[in-house]
Amino acid sequence: MEDVSPPHDVRIRELREADIEEVVRIEREAFTTPWQPATFAGLIERDGVELVVMTKSGEAVVGYAVLWCVLDQGELANIAIAPAHRRTGLGTLLLRHVLDVARRRGVARVFLEVRASNRAALDLYARFGFEEVGRRKGYYEQPREDALVLRAELGVPSDHPGDRPLAS
């Protein structure tokens, strides 16, 4: 996996209630069955949920991620970058951050579901060691499509000071 350094104007921080409108805008651009604002609001401060946003040039939200953590397993429920910022390395930075957070929480493996046709996402996940472990037939709608279930083994949580995720 290539080493991508964060641009100086990019930060990753916890999602705040004030971010929900921008996150939902990105969600609607990224997914055919987007989550509603109330879904994100209900996840704030919920145990076992990591909600992060990526900001650029001050406070403009350009990406977000939702990670569920239960014991030693995690599920990357959602991750998206605004269309204008895709293919710039920001998705790589955000995914690296989320997996680092999972490791610090003691998560040994992370699962996710992705459209079988989403080549860009599949390529990104493969660079982080995700492998296909299942298929859910007809899981997605608009259009109807299979979901691939992917898993990454994270190994032992890192406590090395240089292994901290990008944060502000």
CSV table of N, CA and C in Angstrom, one decimal:
chain,number,residue,atom,x,y,z
A,1,MET,N,0.8,-1.2,0.0
A,1,MET,CA,0.0,0.0,0.0
A,1,MET,C,0.9,1.2,0.0
A,2,GLU,N,0.5,2.2,-0.8
A,2,GLU,CA,1.3,3.4,-0.9
A,2,GLU,C,1.1,4.3,0.3
A,3,ASP,N,2.1,5.0,0.7
A,3,ASP,CA,2.1,5.9,1.8
A,3,ASP,C,1.6,7.3,1.3
A,4,VAL,N,0.4,7.7,1.8
A,4,VAL,CA,-0.1,9.0,1.4
A,4,VAL,C,-0.1,9.9,2.6
A,5,SER,N,0.6,11.0,2.5
A,5,SER,CA,0.7,12.0,3.6
A,5,SER,C,-0.5,12.9,3.4
A,6,PRO,N,-1.1,13.3,4.6
A,6,PRO,CA,-2.2,14.2,4.5
A,6,PRO,C,-1.8,15.6,4.0
A,7,PRO,N,-2.7,16.2,3.2
A,7,PRO,CA,-2.4,17.6,2.9
A,7,PRO,C,-2.5,18.4,4.1
A,8,HIS,N,-1.9,19.5,4.2
A,8,HIS,CA,-1.9,20.3,5.4
A,8,HIS,C,-3.2,20.9,5.8
A,9,ASP,N,-4.2,21.0,4.9
A,9,ASP,CA,-5.5,21.5,5.1
A,9,ASP,C,-6.5,20.4,5.4
A,10,VAL,N,-6.1,19.2,5.6
A,10,VAL,CA,-7.1,18.1,5.9
A,10,VAL,C,-7.0,17.7,7.3
A,11,ARG,N,-8.2,17.5,8.0
A,11,ARG,CA,-8.3,17.1,9.3
A,11,ARG,C,-9.4,16.0,9.4
A,12,ILE,N,-9.2,15.1,10.4
A,12,ILE,CA,-10.2,14.1,10.7
A,12,ILE,C,-10.6,14.3,12.2
A,13,ARG,N,-11.9,14.4,12.4
A,13,ARG,CA,-12.3,14.6,13.8
A,13,ARG,C,-13.7,13.9,14.0
A,14,GLU,N,-14.2,13.9,15.2
A,14,GLU,CA,-15.5,13.3,15.5
A,14,GLU,C,-16.6,14.1,14.8
A,15,LEU,N,-17.6,13.4,14.4
A,15,LEU,CA,-18.8,14.0,13.8
A,15,LEU,C,-19.5,14.8,14.9
A,16,ARG,N,-19.9,16.0,14.6
A,16,ARG,CA,-20.7,16.8,15.5
A,16,ARG,C,-22.1,16.9,14.9
A,17,GLU,N,-23.1,17.3,15.7
A,17,GLU,CA,-24.5,17.4,15.2
A,17,GLU,C,-24.5,18.5,14.0
A,18,ALA,N,-23.7,19.5,14.1
A,18,ALA,CA,-23.7,20.5,13.1
A,18,ALA,C,-23.2,20.0,11.8
A,19,ASP,N,-22.5,18.9,11.7
A,19,ASP,CA,-22.0,18.3,10.5
A,19,ASP,C,-23.0,17.5,9.7
A,20,ILE,N,-24.1,17.1,10.4
A,20,ILE,CA,-25.1,16.1,9.8
A,20,ILE,C,-25.6,16.6,8.4
A,21,GLU,N,-25.9,17.8,8.3
A,21,GLU,CA,-26.4,18.3,7.0
A,21,GLU,C,-25.4,18.0,5.8
A,22,GLU,N,-24.2,18.3,6.1
A,22,GLU,CA,-23.1,18.1,5.1
A,22,GLU,C,-22.9,16.6,4.8
A,23,VAL,N,-22.9,15.9,5.9
A,23,VAL,CA,-22.7,14.4,5.8
A,23,VAL,C,-23.8,13.8,5.0
A,24,VAL,N,-25.1,14.2,5.2
A,24,VAL,CA,-26.2,13.7,4.5
A,24,VAL,C,-26.1,14.1,3.0
A,25,ARG,N,-25.6,15.3,2.7
A,25,ARG,CA,-25.4,15.7,1.3
A,25,ARG,C,-24.5,14.7,0.6
A,26,ILE,N,-23.4,14.4,1.2
A,26,ILE,CA,-22.4,13.4,0.7
A,26,ILE,C,-23.0,12.1,0.6
A,27,GLU,N,-23.7,11.6,1.6
A,27,GLU,CA,-24.4,10.3,1.6
A,27,GLU,C,-25.4,10.2,0.4
A,28,ARG,N,-26.1,11.3,0.1
A,28,ARG,CA,-27.1,11.2,-1.0
A,28,ARG,C,-26.4,11.2,-2.3
A,29,GLU,N,-25.2,11.8,-2.4
A,29,GLU,CA,-24.4,11.7,-3.7
A,29,GLU,C,-23.7,10.4,-3.9
A,30,ALA,N,-23.5,9.7,-2.8
A,30,ALA,CA,-22.7,8.4,-2.8
A,30,ALA,C,-23.5,7.2,-2.9
A,31,PHE,N,-24.7,7.2,-2.3
A,31,PHE,CA,-25.5,6.0,-2.2
A,31,PHE,C,-26.9,6.1,-2.7
A,32,THR,N,-27.5,5.1,-3.3
A,32,THR,CA,-28.8,5.1,-3.9
A,32,THR,C,-29.9,5.0,-2.8
A,33,THR,N,-29.6,4.4,-1.7
A,33,THR,CA,-30.5,4.4,-0.6
A,33,THR,C,-29.8,5.0,0.7
A,34,PRO,N,-29.8,6.3,0.7
A,34,PRO,CA,-29.0,7.0,1.7
A,34,PRO,C,-29.7,7.0,3.1
A,35,TRP,N,-28.8,7.0,4.1
A,35,TRP,CA,-29.3,7.2,5.5
A,35,TRP,C,-29.9,8.5,5.6
A,36,GLN,N,-30.9,8.6,6.6
A,36,GLN,CA,-31.6,9.9,6.9
A,36,GLN,C,-30.8,10.6,8.0
A,37,PRO,N,-31.0,11.9,8.1
A,37,PRO,CA,-30.4,12.7,9.1
A,37,PRO,C,-30.6,12.2,10.5
A,38,ALA,N,-31.8,11.7,10.8
A,38,ALA,CA,-32.1,11.1,12.1
A,38,ALA,C,-31.2,9.9,12.4
A,39,THR,N,-30.8,9.1,11.4
A,39,THR,CA,-30.0,8.0,11.6
A,39,THR,C,-28.6,8.4,12.2
A,40,PHE,N,-28.0,9.4,11.5
A,40,PHE,CA,-26.7,10.0,12.0
A,40,PHE,C,-26.9,10.6,13.4
A,41,ALA,N,-27.9,11.3,13.6
A,41,ALA,CA,-28.1,12.0,14.9
A,41,ALA,C,-28.2,10.9,16.0
A,42,GLY,N,-28.9,9.8,15.7
A,42,GLY,CA,-29.1,8.8,16.7
A,42,GLY,C,-27.8,8.0,17.0
A,43,LEU,N,-26.8,8.1,16.1
A,43,LEU,CA,-25.6,7.4,16.4
A,43,LEU,C,-24.6,8.2,17.2
A,44,ILE,N,-24.8,9.5,17.3
A,44,ILE,CA,-23.9,10.4,18.0
A,44,ILE,C,-23.9,9.9,19.5
A,45,GLU,N,-22.8,9.7,20.1
A,45,GLU,CA,-22.6,9.3,21.5
A,45,GLU,C,-23.1,7.9,21.8
A,46,ARG,N,-23.4,7.1,20.8
A,46,ARG,CA,-23.8,5.8,21.0
A,46,ARG,C,-22.6,4.9,21.3
A,47,ASP,N,-22.7,4.1,22.3
A,47,ASP,CA,-21.5,3.2,22.6
A,47,ASP,C,-21.2,2.3,21.4
A,48,GLY,N,-19.9,2.1,21.2
A,48,GLY,CA,-19.5,1.2,20.2
A,48,GLY,C,-19.5,1.7,18.7
A,49,VAL,N,-19.9,3.0,18.6
A,49,VAL,CA,-19.9,3.6,17.3
A,49,VAL,C,-18.9,4.7,17.2
A,50,GLU,N,-18.1,4.7,16.1
A,50,GLU,CA,-17.2,5.7,15.8
A,50,GLU,C,-17.7,6.5,14.6
A,51,LEU,N,-17.9,7.7,14.7
A,51,LEU,CA,-18.4,8.6,13.6
A,51,LEU,C,-17.3,9.7,13.4
A,52,VAL,N,-16.8,9.7,12.2
A,52,VAL,CA,-15.7,10.7,12.0
A,52,VAL,C,-16.0,11.4,10.7
A,53,VAL,N,-15.6,12.7,10.6
A,53,VAL,CA,-15.7,13.5,9.4
A,53,VAL,C,-14.3,13.9,9.0
A,54,MET,N,-14.1,14.1,7.7
A,54,MET,CA,-12.9,14.6,7.2
A,54,MET,C,-13.2,16.0,6.7
A,55,THR,N,-12.4,17.0,7.1
A,55,THR,CA,-12.6,18.4,6.7
A,55,THR,C,-11.4,18.8,5.9
A,56,LYS,N,-11.7,19.8,5.0
A,56,LYS,CA,-10.6,20.4,4.2
A,56,LYS,C,-10.8,21.9,4.2
A,57,SER,N,-9.7,22.6,4.2
A,57,SER,CA,-9.7,24.0,4.1
A,57,SER,C,-10.6,24.7,5.1
A,58,GLY,N,-10.3,24.4,6.3
A,58,GLY,CA,-11.2,24.9,7.4
A,58,GLY,C,-12.1,23.9,7.9
A,59,GLU,N,-13.4,24.1,7.6
A,59,GLU,CA,-14.5,23.3,8.1
A,59,GLU,C,-15.3,22.6,7.1
A,60,ALA,N,-15.0,22.7,5.8
A,60,ALA,CA,-15.8,22.0,4.8
A,60,ALA,C,-15.7,20.5,4.9
A,61,VAL,N,-16.8,19.8,5.2
A,61,VAL,CA,-16.8,18.4,5.3
A,61,VAL,C,-16.7,17.8,3.9
A,62,VAL,N,-15.7,16.9,3.7
A,62,VAL,CA,-15.5,16.3,2.3
A,62,VAL,C,-15.6,14.8,2.4
A,63,GLY,N,-15.7,14.2,3.6
A,63,GLY,CA,-15.9,12.8,3.7
A,63,GLY,C,-16.3,12.4,5.2
A,64,TYR,N,-16.7,11.2,5.3
A,64,TYR,CA,-17.1,10.7,6.6
A,64,TYR,C,-17.1,9.2,6.7
A,65,ALA,N,-17.1,8.7,7.9
A,65,ALA,CA,-17.1,7.2,8.0
A,65,ALA,C,-17.8,6.9,9.3
A,66,VAL,N,-18.5,5.7,9.3
A,66,VAL,CA,-19.2,5.1,10.4
A,66,VAL,C,-18.6,3.7,10.6
A,67,LEU,N,-18.2,3.5,11.8
A,67,LEU,CA,-17.6,2.2,12.2
A,67,LEU,C,-18.3,1.7,13.5
A,68,TRP,N,-18.9,0.5,13.4
A,68,TRP,CA,-19.4,-0.2,14.6
A,68,TRP,C,-18.3,-1.0,15.2
A,69,CYS,N,-18.2,-1.0,16.5
A,69,CYS,CA,-17.2,-1.9,17.2
A,69,CYS,C,-17.9,-2.7,18.3
A,70,VAL,N,-17.8,-4.0,18.2
A,70,VAL,CA,-18.4,-4.9,19.2
A,70,VAL,C,-17.3,-5.9,19.6
A,71,LEU,N,-16.8,-5.9,20.8
A,71,LEU,CA,-15.7,-6.7,21.3
A,71,LEU,C,-14.6,-6.6,20.3
A,72,ASP,N,-14.1,-7.7,19.7
A,72,ASP,CA,-13.0,-7.7,18.8
A,72,ASP,C,-13.3,-7.6,17.3
A,73,GLN,N,-14.6,-7.3,17.0
A,73,GLN,CA,-15.0,-7.2,15.6
A,73,GLN,C,-15.6,-5.8,15.3
A,74,GLY,N,-15.3,-5.3,14.1
A,74,GLY,CA,-15.9,-4.1,13.7
A,74,GLY,C,-16.6,-4.2,12.3
A,75,GLU,N,-17.5,-3.3,12.1
A,75,GLU,CA,-18.1,-3.2,10.8
A,75,GLU,C,-18.0,-1.8,10.3
A,76,LEU,N,-17.4,-1.7,9.1
A,76,LEU,CA,-17.4,-0.4,8.4
A,76,LEU,C,-18.7,-0.2,7.8
A,77,ALA,N,-19.6,0.5,8.5
A,77,ALA,CA,-21.0,0.6,8.0
A,77,ALA,C,-21.1,1.6,6.8
A,78,ASN,N,-20.4,2.6,6.8
A,78,ASN,CA,-20.4,3.6,5.8
A,78,ASN,C,-19.1,4.4,5.7
A,79,ILE,N,-18.7,4.7,4.5
A,79,ILE,CA,-17.5,5.6,4.3
A,79,ILE,C,-17.7,6.2,2.9
A,80,ALA,N,-17.6,7.5,2.8
A,80,ALA,CA,-17.8,8.2,1.6
A,80,ALA,C,-17.0,9.5,1.5
A,81,ILE,N,-16.6,9.8,0.3
A,81,ILE,CA,-15.9,11.1,0.0
A,81,ILE,C,-16.8,11.8,-1.0
A,82,ALA,N,-16.9,13.1,-0.8
A,82,ALA,CA,-17.7,14.0,-1.8
A,82,ALA,C,-17.1,13.8,-3.2
A,83,PRO,N,-18.0,13.7,-4.2
A,83,PRO,CA,-17.6,13.5,-5.5
A,83,PRO,C,-16.4,14.3,-6.0
A,84,ALA,N,-16.4,15.6,-5.7
A,84,ALA,CA,-15.4,16.5,-6.1
A,84,ALA,C,-14.0,16.2,-5.6
A,85,HIS,N,-14.0,15.4,-4.5
A,85,HIS,CA,-12.7,15.1,-3.8
A,85,HIS,C,-12.3,13.6,-4.0
A,86,ARG,N,-13.0,12.9,-4.8
A,86,ARG,CA,-12.6,11.5,-5.0
A,86,ARG,C,-11.4,11.4,-5.9
A,87,ARG,N,-10.7,10.3,-5.8
A,87,ARG,CA,-9.4,10.0,-6.5
A,87,ARG,C,-8.3,11.0,-6.3
A,88,THR,N,-8.3,11.5,-5.0
A,88,THR,CA,-7.3,12.5,-4.6
A,88,THR,C,-6.4,11.9,-3.4
A,89,GLY,N,-6.7,10.7,-3.0
A,89,GLY,CA,-6.0,10.1,-1.9
A,89,GLY,C,-6.8,10.3,-0.6
A,90,LEU,N,-7.9,11.0,-0.5
A,90,LEU,CA,-8.5,11.3,0.7
A,90,LEU,C,-9.3,10.1,1.2
A,91,GLY,N,-9.8,9.2,0.4
A,91,GLY,CA,-10.4,8.0,0.8
A,91,GLY,C,-9.4,7.1,1.5
A,92,THR,N,-8.2,7.0,0.9
A,92,THR,CA,-7.1,6.2,1.5
A,92,THR,C,-6.8,6.7,2.9
A,93,LEU,N,-6.7,8.0,3.1
A,93,LEU,CA,-6.4,8.6,4.4
A,93,LEU,C,-7.5,8.3,5.4
A,94,LEU,N,-8.8,8.5,4.9
A,94,LEU,CA,-9.9,8.2,5.8
A,94,LEU,C,-10.0,6.8,6.3
A,95,LEU,N,-9.8,5.9,5.3
A,95,LEU,CA,-9.9,4.4,5.6
A,95,LEU,C,-8.8,4.1,6.6
A,96,ARG,N,-7.6,4.6,6.3
A,96,ARG,CA,-6.4,4.3,7.2
A,96,ARG,C,-6.8,4.8,8.7
A,97,HIS,N,-7.3,6.0,8.8
A,97,HIS,CA,-7.7,6.5,10.1
A,97,HIS,C,-8.7,5.6,10.8
A,98,VAL,N,-9.7,5.2,10.1
A,98,VAL,CA,-10.8,4.4,10.7
A,98,VAL,C,-10.2,3.0,11.1
A,99,LEU,N,-9.3,2.4,10.3
A,99,LEU,CA,-8.7,1.1,10.7
A,99,LEU,C,-7.8,1.3,11.9
A,100,ASP,N,-7.1,2.5,12.0
A,100,ASP,CA,-6.3,2.7,13.2
A,100,ASP,C,-7.1,2.9,14.4
A,101,VAL,N,-8.3,3.6,14.3
A,101,VAL,CA,-9.2,3.7,15.4
A,101,VAL,C,-9.7,2.3,15.9
A,102,ALA,N,-10.0,1.5,14.9
A,102,ALA,CA,-10.5,0.1,15.2
A,102,ALA,C,-9.4,-0.6,16.0
A,103,ARG,N,-8.2,-0.6,15.5
A,103,ARG,CA,-7.0,-1.2,16.2
A,103,ARG,C,-6.9,-0.8,17.7
A,104,ARG,N,-7.0,0.6,17.8
A,104,ARG,CA,-6.9,1.1,19.2
A,104,ARG,C,-8.0,0.6,20.1
A,105,ARG,N,-9.1,0.3,19.5
A,105,ARG,CA,-10.3,-0.2,20.3
A,105,ARG,C,-10.2,-1.7,20.5
A,106,GLY,N,-9.1,-2.3,20.0
A,106,GLY,CA,-8.9,-3.7,20.2
A,106,GLY,C,-9.7,-4.6,19.2
A,107,VAL,N,-10.1,-4.0,18.1
A,107,VAL,CA,-10.7,-4.7,17.0
A,107,VAL,C,-9.7,-5.5,16.2
A,108,ALA,N,-9.9,-6.8,16.1
A,108,ALA,CA,-9.0,-7.7,15.4
A,108,ALA,C,-9.4,-7.9,13.9
A,109,ARG,N,-10.7,-7.7,13.6
A,109,ARG,CA,-11.1,-7.9,12.2
A,109,ARG,C,-12.2,-6.9,11.9
A,110,VAL,N,-12.3,-6.4,10.7
A,110,VAL,CA,-13.3,-5.5,10.3
A,110,VAL,C,-14.0,-6.1,9.0
A,111,PHE,N,-15.3,-6.0,9.0
A,111,PHE,CA,-16.1,-6.5,7.9
A,111,PHE,C,-16.8,-5.2,7.3
A,112,LEU,N,-17.2,-5.4,6.0
A,112,LEU,CA,-17.9,-4.4,5.3
A,112,LEU,C,-18.7,-5.0,4.1
A,113,GLU,N,-19.7,-4.3,3.6
A,113,GLU,CA,-20.4,-4.8,2.4
A,113,GLU,C,-20.2,-3.7,1.4
A,114,VAL,N,-20.0,-4.1,0.1
A,114,VAL,CA,-19.8,-3.2,-1.0
A,114,VAL,C,-20.5,-3.8,-2.2
A,115,ARG,N,-21.0,-2.9,-3.1
A,115,ARG,CA,-21.6,-3.3,-4.3
A,115,ARG,C,-20.6,-4.1,-5.1
A,116,ALA,N,-21.0,-5.2,-5.7
A,116,ALA,CA,-20.1,-6.0,-6.5
A,116,ALA,C,-19.5,-5.3,-7.7
A,117,SER,N,-20.2,-4.2,-8.2
A,117,SER,CA,-19.7,-3.5,-9.3
A,117,SER,C,-18.8,-2.3,-8.9
A,118,ASN,N,-18.6,-2.0,-7.6
A,118,ASN,CA,-17.9,-0.8,-7.2
A,118,ASN,C,-16.4,-1.0,-7.3
A,119,ARG,N,-15.9,-1.0,-8.5
A,119,ARG,CA,-14.5,-1.3,-8.7
A,119,ARG,C,-13.5,-0.4,-7.9
A,120,ALA,N,-13.8,0.9,-7.8
A,120,ALA,CA,-13.0,1.9,-7.1
A,120,ALA,C,-12.9,1.5,-5.6
A,121,ALA,N,-14.0,1.2,-5.0
A,121,ALA,CA,-14.0,0.8,-3.6
A,121,ALA,C,-13.3,-0.5,-3.4
A,122,LEU,N,-13.6,-1.5,-4.3
A,122,LEU,CA,-13.0,-2.8,-4.1
A,122,LEU,C,-11.4,-2.7,-4.2
A,123,ASP,N,-10.9,-1.8,-5.1
A,123,ASP,CA,-9.5,-1.6,-5.3
A,123,ASP,C,-8.9,-1.0,-4.0
A,124,LEU,N,-9.6,0.0,-3.4
A,124,LEU,CA,-9.2,0.7,-2.2
A,124,LEU,C,-9.1,-0.4,-1.1
A,125,TYR,N,-10.2,-1.1,-0.9
A,125,TYR,CA,-10.3,-2.1,0.2
A,125,TYR,C,-9.2,-3.2,0.1
A,126,ALA,N,-8.9,-3.6,-1.2
A,126,ALA,CA,-7.9,-4.6,-1.4
A,126,ALA,C,-6.5,-4.1,-0.9
A,127,ARG,N,-6.2,-2.8,-1.1
A,127,ARG,CA,-4.9,-2.2,-0.7
A,127,ARG,C,-4.8,-2.3,0.8
A,128,PHE,N,-5.9,-2.4,1.5
A,128,PHE,CA,-5.8,-2.5,3.0
A,128,PHE,C,-6.0,-3.9,3.5
A,129,GLY,N,-5.9,-4.9,2.6
A,129,GLY,CA,-6.0,-6.3,3.0
A,129,GLY,C,-7.4,-6.9,3.1
A,130,PHE,N,-8.4,-6.2,2.7
A,130,PHE,CA,-9.8,-6.7,2.7
A,130,PHE,C,-9.9,-7.8,1.6
A,131,GLU,N,-10.5,-8.9,2.0
A,131,GLU,CA,-10.7,-10.1,1.2
A,131,GLU,C,-12.2,-10.5,1.2
A,132,GLU,N,-12.7,-11.0,0.1
A,132,GLU,CA,-14.1,-11.4,0.0
A,132,GLU,C,-14.3,-12.7,0.8
A,133,VAL,N,-15.3,-12.6,1.7
A,133,VAL,CA,-15.6,-13.8,2.5
A,133,VAL,C,-17.1,-14.2,2.3
A,134,GLY,N,-17.8,-13.5,1.5
A,134,GLY,CA,-19.2,-13.9,1.3
A,134,GLY,C,-19.9,-13.0,0.2
A,135,ARG,N,-21.1,-13.3,-0.1
A,135,ARG,CA,-21.9,-12.6,-1.1
A,135,ARG,C,-23.3,-12.6,-0.6
A,136,ARG,N,-24.0,-11.4,-0.6
A,136,ARG,CA,-25.4,-11.3,-0.3
A,136,ARG,C,-26.1,-11.0,-1.6
A,137,LYS,N,-26.9,-12.0,-2.1
A,137,LYS,CA,-27.6,-11.9,-3.4
A,137,LYS,C,-28.7,-10.8,-3.3
A,138,GLY,N,-28.7,-9.9,-4.3
A,138,GLY,CA,-29.7,-8.9,-4.4
A,138,GLY,C,-29.9,-8.0,-3.2
A,139,TYR,N,-28.8,-7.8,-2.5
A,139,TYR,CA,-28.8,-7.0,-1.3
A,139,TYR,C,-29.1,-5.5,-1.5
A,140,TYR,N,-28.5,-5.0,-2.6
A,140,TYR,CA,-28.7,-3.5,-2.9
A,140,TYR,C,-29.9,-3.4,-3.8
A,141,GLU,N,-30.5,-2.2,-3.7
A,141,GLU,CA,-31.6,-1.8,-4.6
A,141,GLU,C,-31.2,-0.6,-5.4
A,142,GLN,N,-31.9,-0.3,-6.4
A,142,GLN,CA,-31.7,0.9,-7.3
A,142,GLN,C,-30.3,1.1,-7.7
A,143,PRO,N,-29.7,0.2,-8.5
A,143,PRO,CA,-30.3,-1.0,-9.0
A,143,PRO,C,-30.1,-2.2,-8.1
A,144,ARG,N,-30.8,-3.2,-8.3
A,144,ARG,CA,-30.7,-4.5,-7.6
A,144,ARG,C,-29.3,-5.1,-7.9
A,145,GLU,N,-28.6,-5.4,-6.9
A,145,GLU,CA,-27.2,-5.9,-7.1
A,145,GLU,C,-26.7,-6.6,-5.8
A,146,ASP,N,-25.8,-7.6,-6.0
A,146,ASP,CA,-25.2,-8.3,-4.9
A,146,ASP,C,-24.3,-7.4,-4.1
A,147,ALA,N,-24.2,-7.7,-2.9
A,147,ALA,CA,-23.2,-7.1,-2.0
A,147,ALA,C,-22.1,-8.2,-1.8
A,148,LEU,N,-20.8,-7.7,-1.9
A,148,LEU,CA,-19.7,-8.6,-1.5
A,148,LEU,C,-19.4,-8.3,0.0
A,149,VAL,N,-19.3,-9.3,0.8
A,149,VAL,CA,-18.9,-9.1,2.2
A,149,VAL,C,-17.4,-9.3,2.2
A,150,LEU,N,-16.7,-8.3,2.7
A,150,LEU,CA,-15.2,-8.3,2.8
A,150,LEU,C,-14.8,-8.3,4.3
A,151,ARG,N,-13.6,-8.8,4.5
A,151,ARG,CA,-13.0,-8.8,5.9
A,151,ARG,C,-11.6,-8.5,5.8
A,152,ALA,N,-11.1,-7.7,6.7
A,152,ALA,CA,-9.7,-7.5,6.9
A,152,ALA,C,-9.3,-7.9,8.3
A,153,GLU,N,-8.2,-8.6,8.4
A,153,GLU,CA,-7.6,-9.0,9.7
A,153,GLU,C,-6.7,-7.9,10.1
A,154,LEU,N,-6.9,-7.3,11.3
A,154,LEU,CA,-6.1,-6.1,11.7
A,154,LEU,C,-4.9,-6.5,12.5
A,155,GLY,N,-5.0,-7.7,13.2
A,155,GLY,CA,-3.9,-8.1,14.0
A,155,GLY,C,-3.9,-7.4,15.4
A,156,VAL,N,-2.8,-7.4,16.0
A,156,VAL,CA,-2.7,-6.9,17.4
A,156,VAL,C,-2.8,-5.4,17.4
A,157,PRO,N,-3.6,-4.8,18.3
A,157,PRO,CA,-3.6,-3.3,18.3
A,157,PRO,C,-2.2,-2.7,18.5
A,158,SER,N,-1.9,-1.6,17.8
A,158,SER,CA,-0.6,-1.0,17.9
A,158,SER,C,-0.6,0.0,19.0
A,159,ASP,N,0.5,0.0,19.8
A,159,ASP,CA,0.6,1.0,20.9
A,159,ASP,C,1.9,1.9,20.6
A,160,HIS,N,2.4,1.8,19.4
A,160,HIS,CA,3.6,2.5,19.0
A,160,HIS,C,3.2,4.0,18.8
A,161,PRO,N,3.9,4.9,19.5
A,161,PRO,CA,3.5,6.3,19.4
A,161,PRO,C,3.4,6.9,17.9
A,162,GLY,N,4.2,6.3,17.0
A,162,GLY,CA,4.2,6.8,15.7
A,162,GLY,C,3.1,6.3,14.8
A,163,ASP,N,2.3,5.4,15.4
A,163,ASP,CA,1.2,4.8,14.7
A,163,ASP,C,-0.2,5.5,14.9
A,164,ARG,N,-0.2,6.7,15.4
A,164,ARG,CA,-1.4,7.4,15.7
A,164,ARG,C,-2.1,7.8,14.4
A,165,PRO,N,-3.4,7.8,14.3
A,165,PRO,CA,-4.1,8.2,13.1
A,165,PRO,C,-4.1,9.7,13.0
A,166,LEU,N,-4.4,10.2,11.8
A,166,LEU,CA,-4.5,11.6,11.5
A,166,LEU,C,-5.6,12.2,12.3
A,167,ALA,N,-5.5,13.2,13.0
A,167,ALA,CA,-6.5,13.8,13.8
A,167,ALA,C,-6.2,15.3,14.1
A,168,SER,N,-7.2,16.0,14.5
A,168,SER,CA,-7.0,17.4,14.8
A,168,SER,C,-7.4,17.7,16.2
